[in-house]
XYZ file of C-alpha atoms in Angstrom:
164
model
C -51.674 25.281 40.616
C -53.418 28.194 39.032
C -57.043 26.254 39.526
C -56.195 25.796 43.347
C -55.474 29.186 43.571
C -58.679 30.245 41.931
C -60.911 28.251 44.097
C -59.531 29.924 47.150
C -59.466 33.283 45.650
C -63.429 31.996 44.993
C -63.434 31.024 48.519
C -62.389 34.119 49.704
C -65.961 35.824 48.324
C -69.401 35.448 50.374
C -72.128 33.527 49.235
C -73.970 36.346 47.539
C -70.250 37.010 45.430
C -70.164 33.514 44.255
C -73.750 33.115 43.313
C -73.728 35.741 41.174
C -70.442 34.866 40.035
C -71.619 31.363 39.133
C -74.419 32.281 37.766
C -73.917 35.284 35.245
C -70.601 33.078 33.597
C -72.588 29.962 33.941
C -70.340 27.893 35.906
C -70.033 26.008 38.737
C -66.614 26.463 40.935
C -67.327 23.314 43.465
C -67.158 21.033 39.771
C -65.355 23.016 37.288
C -68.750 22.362 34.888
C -68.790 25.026 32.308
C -72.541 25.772 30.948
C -74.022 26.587 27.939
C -74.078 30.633 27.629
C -77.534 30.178 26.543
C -78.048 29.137 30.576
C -76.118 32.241 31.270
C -78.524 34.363 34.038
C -79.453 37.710 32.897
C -79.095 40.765 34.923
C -82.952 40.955 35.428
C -82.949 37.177 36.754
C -79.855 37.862 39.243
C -82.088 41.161 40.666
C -85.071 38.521 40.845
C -82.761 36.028 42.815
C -81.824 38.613 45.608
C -84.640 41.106 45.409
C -83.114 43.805 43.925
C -83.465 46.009 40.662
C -81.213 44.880 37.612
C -78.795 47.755 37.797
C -78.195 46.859 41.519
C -77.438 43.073 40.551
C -74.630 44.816 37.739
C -73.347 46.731 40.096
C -72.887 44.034 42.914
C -71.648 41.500 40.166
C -69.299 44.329 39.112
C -68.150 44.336 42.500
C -67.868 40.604 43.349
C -65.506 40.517 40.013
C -63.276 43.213 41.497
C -62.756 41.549 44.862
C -62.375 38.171 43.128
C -59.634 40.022 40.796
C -57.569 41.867 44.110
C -57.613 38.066 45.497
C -56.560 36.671 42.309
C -53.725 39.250 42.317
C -53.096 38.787 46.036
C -52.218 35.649 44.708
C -49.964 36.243 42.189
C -52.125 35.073 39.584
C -52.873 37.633 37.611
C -51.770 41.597 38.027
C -54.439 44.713 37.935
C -53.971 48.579 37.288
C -56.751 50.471 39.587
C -57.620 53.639 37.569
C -59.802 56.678 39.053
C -60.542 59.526 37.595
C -59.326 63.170 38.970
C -60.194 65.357 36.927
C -61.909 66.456 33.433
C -61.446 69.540 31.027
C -64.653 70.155 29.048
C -65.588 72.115 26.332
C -69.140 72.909 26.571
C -70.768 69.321 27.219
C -67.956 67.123 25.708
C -64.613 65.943 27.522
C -61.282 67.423 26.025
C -58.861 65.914 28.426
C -58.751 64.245 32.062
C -56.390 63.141 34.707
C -56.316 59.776 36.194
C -54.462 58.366 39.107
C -53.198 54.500 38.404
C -52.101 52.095 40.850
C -50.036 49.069 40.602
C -51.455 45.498 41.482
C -53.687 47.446 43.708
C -51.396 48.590 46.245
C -49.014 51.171 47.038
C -48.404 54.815 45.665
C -50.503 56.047 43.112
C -49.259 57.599 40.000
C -51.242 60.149 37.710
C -51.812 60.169 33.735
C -53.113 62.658 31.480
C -55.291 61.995 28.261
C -55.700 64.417 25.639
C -58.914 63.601 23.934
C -58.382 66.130 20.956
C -54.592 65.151 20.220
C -55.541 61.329 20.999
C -52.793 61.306 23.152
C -52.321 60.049 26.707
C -48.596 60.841 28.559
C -47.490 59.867 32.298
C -47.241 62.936 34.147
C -45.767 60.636 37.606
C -44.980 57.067 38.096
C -46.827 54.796 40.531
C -44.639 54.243 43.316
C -42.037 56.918 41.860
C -40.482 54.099 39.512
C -41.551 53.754 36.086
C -39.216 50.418 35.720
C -41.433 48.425 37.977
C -44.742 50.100 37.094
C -44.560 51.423 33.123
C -46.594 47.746 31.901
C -49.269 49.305 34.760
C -49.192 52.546 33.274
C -48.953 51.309 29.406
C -52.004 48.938 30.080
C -54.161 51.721 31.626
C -52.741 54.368 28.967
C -54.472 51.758 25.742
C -57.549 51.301 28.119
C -58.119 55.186 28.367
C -57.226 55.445 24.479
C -59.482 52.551 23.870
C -62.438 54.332 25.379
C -65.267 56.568 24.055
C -64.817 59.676 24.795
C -68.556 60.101 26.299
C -67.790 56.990 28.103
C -64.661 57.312 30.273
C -65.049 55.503 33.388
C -64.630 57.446 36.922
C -62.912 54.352 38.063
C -61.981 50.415 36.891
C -59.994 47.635 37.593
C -58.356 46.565 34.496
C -56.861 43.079 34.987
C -54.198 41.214 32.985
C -51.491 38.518 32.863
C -47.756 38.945 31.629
């Protein structure tokens, strides 16, 4: 059930999506045929395939993984926590602290958190949705991401996907 819906969440992407989809994790949706990694195509050989630069091909494969995760969690299959950052305390170049907004399985209100970089702590300052019942595995996910991160290397935005 899970491999049907895949291959219509797969479906759901254009051609361009799916190549590069196919291509960078070396497998082939119409079969199921899993590749060697060592056939794996490298960012520099997805840029050659649509005449681009290599950061353009991670950035569209970046992309095609996204919209292939919202359809996968569309369809029940898996559930996502959207994260974007709002704002950053620094002191001098480094980041002390930052807000970010989460949202639950991609949809609906969207609830803030706050990281402390220099206590190492991160706290929910308002639930996604106003209810931390349905949305506190959202917010505890995206609250060990954050933690999880360098702190010269917090993303403005991601789409952290998991199962339960």
């Amino acid at each position: 059930m899970e491999a049907a819906a895949v291959q219509h969440a797969f479906g759901q992407l254009d051609y361009r999506e799916q190549a590069l989809l196919e291509g960078r994790n070396a497998i082939c949706m119409g079969c199921g045929k899993v590749l060697p990694l060592s056939s794996r195509a490298s960012l520099e050989e997805m840029a050659v395939m649509f005449e681009g630069s290599s950061s353009g091909a991670a950035r569209a494969y970046q992309r095609a993984v996204d919209k292939l995760t919202i359809a996968l969690v569309e369809a029940g299959i898996l559930h996502a926590v959207s994260l974007r950052q709002k704002s950053t305390v620094r002191r001098g170049k480094q980041i002390v602290a930052a807000v970010y907004q989460y949202q639950a399985d991609c949809d609906g209100q969207w609830g803030e958190i706050q990281l402390d970089l220099e206590q190492h702590t991160v706290e929910i300052i308002f639930p996604a949705d106003w209810d931390l019942t349905k949305t506190h595995p959202f917010a505890s996910k995206a609250m060990a991401y954050l933690l999880s991160c360098a702190p010269g290397k917090l993303p403005k935005s991601y789409l952290l996907a998991f199962r339960t």
